[in-house]
Coordinates of C-alpha atoms and ligand atoms in Angstrom, one line a residue:
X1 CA 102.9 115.1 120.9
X2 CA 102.0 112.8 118.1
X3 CA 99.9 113.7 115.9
X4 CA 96.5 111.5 115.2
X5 CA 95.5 110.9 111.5
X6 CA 93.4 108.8 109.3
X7 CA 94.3 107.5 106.3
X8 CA 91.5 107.2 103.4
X9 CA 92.0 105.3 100.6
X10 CA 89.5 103.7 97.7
X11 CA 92.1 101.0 96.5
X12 CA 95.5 99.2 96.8
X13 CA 96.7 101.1 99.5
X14 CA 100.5 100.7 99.0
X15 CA 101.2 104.7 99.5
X16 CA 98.8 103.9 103.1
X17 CA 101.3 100.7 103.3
X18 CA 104.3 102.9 103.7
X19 CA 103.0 105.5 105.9
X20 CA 102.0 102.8 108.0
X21 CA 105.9 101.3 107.8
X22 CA 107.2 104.1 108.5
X23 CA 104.6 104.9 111.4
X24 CA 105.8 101.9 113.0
X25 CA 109.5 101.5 112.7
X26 CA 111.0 104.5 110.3
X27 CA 111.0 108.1 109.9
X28 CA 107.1 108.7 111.1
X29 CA 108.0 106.6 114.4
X30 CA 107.3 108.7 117.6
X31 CA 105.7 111.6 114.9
X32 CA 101.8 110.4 114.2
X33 CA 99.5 107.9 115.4
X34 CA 97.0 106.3 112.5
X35 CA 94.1 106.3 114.3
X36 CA 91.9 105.1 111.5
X37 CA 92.1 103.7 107.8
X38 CA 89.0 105.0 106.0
X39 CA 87.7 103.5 102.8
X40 CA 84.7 104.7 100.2
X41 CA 84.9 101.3 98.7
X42 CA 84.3 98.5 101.4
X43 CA 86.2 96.1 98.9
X44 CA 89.1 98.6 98.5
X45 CA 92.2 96.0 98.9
X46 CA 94.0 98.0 101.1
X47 CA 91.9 97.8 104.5
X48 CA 92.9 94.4 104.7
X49 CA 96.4 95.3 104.5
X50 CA 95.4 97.9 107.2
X51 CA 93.4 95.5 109.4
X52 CA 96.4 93.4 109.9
X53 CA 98.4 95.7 110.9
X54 CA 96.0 96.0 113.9
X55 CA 94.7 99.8 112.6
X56 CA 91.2 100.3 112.9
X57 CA 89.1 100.8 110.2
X58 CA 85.7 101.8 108.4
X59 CA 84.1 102.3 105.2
X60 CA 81.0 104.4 104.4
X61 CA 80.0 103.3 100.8
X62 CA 79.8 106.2 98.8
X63 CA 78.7 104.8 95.5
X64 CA 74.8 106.5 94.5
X65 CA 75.2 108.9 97.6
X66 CA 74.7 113.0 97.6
X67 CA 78.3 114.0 97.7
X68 CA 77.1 116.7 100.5
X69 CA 75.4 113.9 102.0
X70 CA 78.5 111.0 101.9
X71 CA 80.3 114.1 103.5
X72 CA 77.7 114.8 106.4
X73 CA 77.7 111.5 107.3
X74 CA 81.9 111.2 107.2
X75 CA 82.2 114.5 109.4
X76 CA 79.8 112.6 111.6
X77 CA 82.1 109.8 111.7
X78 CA 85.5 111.1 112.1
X79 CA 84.6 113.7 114.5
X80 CA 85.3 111.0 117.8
X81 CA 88.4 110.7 116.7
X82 CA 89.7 114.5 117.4
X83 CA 92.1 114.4 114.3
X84 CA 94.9 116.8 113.5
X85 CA 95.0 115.5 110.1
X86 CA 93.4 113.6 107.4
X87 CA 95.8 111.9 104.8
X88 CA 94.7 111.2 101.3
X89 CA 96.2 108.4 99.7
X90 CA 94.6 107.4 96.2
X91 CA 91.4 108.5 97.6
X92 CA 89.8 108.5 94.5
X93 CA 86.1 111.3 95.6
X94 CA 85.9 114.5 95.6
X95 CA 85.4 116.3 99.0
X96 CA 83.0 118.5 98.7
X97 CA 83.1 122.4 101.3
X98 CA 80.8 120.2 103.4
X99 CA 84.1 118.0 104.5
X100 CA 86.9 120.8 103.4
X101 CA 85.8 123.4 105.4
X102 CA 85.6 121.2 108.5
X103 CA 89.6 120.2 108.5
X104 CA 90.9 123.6 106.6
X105 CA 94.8 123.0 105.7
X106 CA 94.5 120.0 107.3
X107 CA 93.8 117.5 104.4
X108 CA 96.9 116.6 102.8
X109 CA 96.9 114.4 99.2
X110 CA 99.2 113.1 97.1
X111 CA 99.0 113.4 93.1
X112 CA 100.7 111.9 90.7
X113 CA 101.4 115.0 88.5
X114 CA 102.3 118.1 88.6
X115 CA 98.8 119.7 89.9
X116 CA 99.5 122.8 87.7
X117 CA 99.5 120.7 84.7
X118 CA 97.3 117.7 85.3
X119 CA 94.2 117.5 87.8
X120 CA 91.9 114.6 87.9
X121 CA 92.9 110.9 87.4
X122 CA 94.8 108.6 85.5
X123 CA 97.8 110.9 85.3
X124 CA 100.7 108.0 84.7
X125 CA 98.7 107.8 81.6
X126 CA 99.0 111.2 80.7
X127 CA 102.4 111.3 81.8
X128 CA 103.0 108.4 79.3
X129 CA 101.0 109.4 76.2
X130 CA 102.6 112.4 76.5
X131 CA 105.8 110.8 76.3
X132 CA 107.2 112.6 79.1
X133 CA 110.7 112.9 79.8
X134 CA 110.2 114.0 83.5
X135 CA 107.0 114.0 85.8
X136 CA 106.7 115.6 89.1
X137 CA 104.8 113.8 92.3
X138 CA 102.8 117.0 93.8
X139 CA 101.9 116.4 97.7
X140 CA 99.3 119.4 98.6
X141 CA 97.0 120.4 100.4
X142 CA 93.6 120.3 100.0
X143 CA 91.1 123.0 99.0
X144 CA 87.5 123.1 97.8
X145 CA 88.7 122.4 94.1
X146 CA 90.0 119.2 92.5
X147 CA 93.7 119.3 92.8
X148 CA 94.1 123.0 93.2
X149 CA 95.0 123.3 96.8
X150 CA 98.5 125.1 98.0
X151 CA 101.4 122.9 96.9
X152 CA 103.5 121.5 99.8
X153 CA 106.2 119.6 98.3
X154 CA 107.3 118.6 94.8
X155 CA 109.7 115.6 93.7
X156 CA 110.7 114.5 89.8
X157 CA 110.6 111.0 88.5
X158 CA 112.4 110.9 85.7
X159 CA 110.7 108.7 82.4
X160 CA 113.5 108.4 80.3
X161 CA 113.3 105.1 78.8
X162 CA 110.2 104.4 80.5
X163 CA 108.4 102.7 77.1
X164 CA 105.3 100.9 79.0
X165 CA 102.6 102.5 81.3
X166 CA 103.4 99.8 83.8
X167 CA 106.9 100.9 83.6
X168 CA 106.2 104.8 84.4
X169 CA 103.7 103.7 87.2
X170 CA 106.8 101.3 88.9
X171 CA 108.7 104.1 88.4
X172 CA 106.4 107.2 89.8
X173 CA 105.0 104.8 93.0
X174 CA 108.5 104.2 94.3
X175 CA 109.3 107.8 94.4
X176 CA 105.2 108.6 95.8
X177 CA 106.2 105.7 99.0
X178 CA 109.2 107.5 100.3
X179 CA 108.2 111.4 99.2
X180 CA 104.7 110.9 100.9
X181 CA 106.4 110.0 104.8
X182 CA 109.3 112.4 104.0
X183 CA 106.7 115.5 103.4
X184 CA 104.6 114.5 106.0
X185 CA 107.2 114.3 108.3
X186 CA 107.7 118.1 107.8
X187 CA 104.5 118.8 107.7
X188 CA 103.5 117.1 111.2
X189 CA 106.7 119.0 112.1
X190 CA 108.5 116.1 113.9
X191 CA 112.3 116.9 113.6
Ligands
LIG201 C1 98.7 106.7 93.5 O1 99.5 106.8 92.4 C2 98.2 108.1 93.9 O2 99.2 109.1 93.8 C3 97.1 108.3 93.0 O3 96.4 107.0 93.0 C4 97.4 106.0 93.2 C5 96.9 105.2 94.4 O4 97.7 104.1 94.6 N1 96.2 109.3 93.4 C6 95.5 110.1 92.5 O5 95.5 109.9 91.3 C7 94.7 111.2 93.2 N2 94.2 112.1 92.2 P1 97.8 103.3 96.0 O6 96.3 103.0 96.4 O7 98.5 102.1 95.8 O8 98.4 104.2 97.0

């Protein structure tokens, strides 16, 4: 049976672009259904890219609300929708108990870091201020912390060479659009 997920994203979308491509014709194909592309940011670029690929989608605005309260009202929203998972890509708010505890090991996020070493955002530009030979792409799931859930998968990118922040993001994105569907594939258990 295939399982049903949203997506929720605050920006770009592209990791949500390549679950969706493989969803439709690659290694997700016959494994999940997107059911819904959800958005804290109703200009967030990516639910246009969603929209037209014929997903449904909705925002709740979250900017100047409670975070128990933005949560409340997401629960509220989702629940029709009888979800086995909810995928996090570049969903950039914190979830508070309120949401976790509702979908327990079933929110699943992708971080560009190793989440032992780096939690929070911006972590390309940690990555490259550090001047970091190596950094590792951590899909997890996700607890009541901030990027302190159970690890799922890990996959290196390697920096060598990389001398521009643009340059390690390139690199660290094209590694996040195919590790993302491969780990989910396991995870949704389709093989
Ligand atoms: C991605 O690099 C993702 O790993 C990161 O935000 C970017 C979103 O890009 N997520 C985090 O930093 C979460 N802490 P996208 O919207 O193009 O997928």
């Amino acid at each position: 049976m295939k399982k049903r997920i949203a997506i929720f994203i605050s920006g770009r979308g592209s990791n949500m672009e390549a679950i969706i491509e493989n969803a439709e014709s690659g290694r997700l194909k016959d494994c999940c259904e997107i059911v819904l592309v959800f958005s804290n940011k109703k200009d967030a670029r990516g639910l246009e890219i969603a929209r037209q690929h014929g997903i449904e989608i909705a925002c709740i605005e979250s900017r100047g609300k409670k975070r128990e309260d933005f949560d409340r009202e997401l629960v509220k929203l989702l629940q029709p929708y009888q979800l086995d998972y909810i995928v996090l890509a570049g969903f950039m708010r914190i979830l508070s108990p309120v949401f976790v505890r509702t979908y327990p090991n079933r929110i699943i996020n992708i971080h560009p870091a190793d989440t032992a070493e780096f939690q929070g955002v911006e972590a390309y530009k940690w990555a490259f201020e550090k001047g970091m030979s190596e950094t590792k792409i951590t899909v997890h799931f996700v607890d009541e912390g901030v990027d302190t859930g159970p690890v799922i998968a890990q996959q290196k990118v390697d920096l060598t060479g990389a001398n521009s922040l643009e340059e390690v993001e390139k690199r660290g994105l094209k590694v996040e659009h195919k590790f993302y569907s491969k780990v989910l594939e396991d995870v949704f258990k389709c093989k």
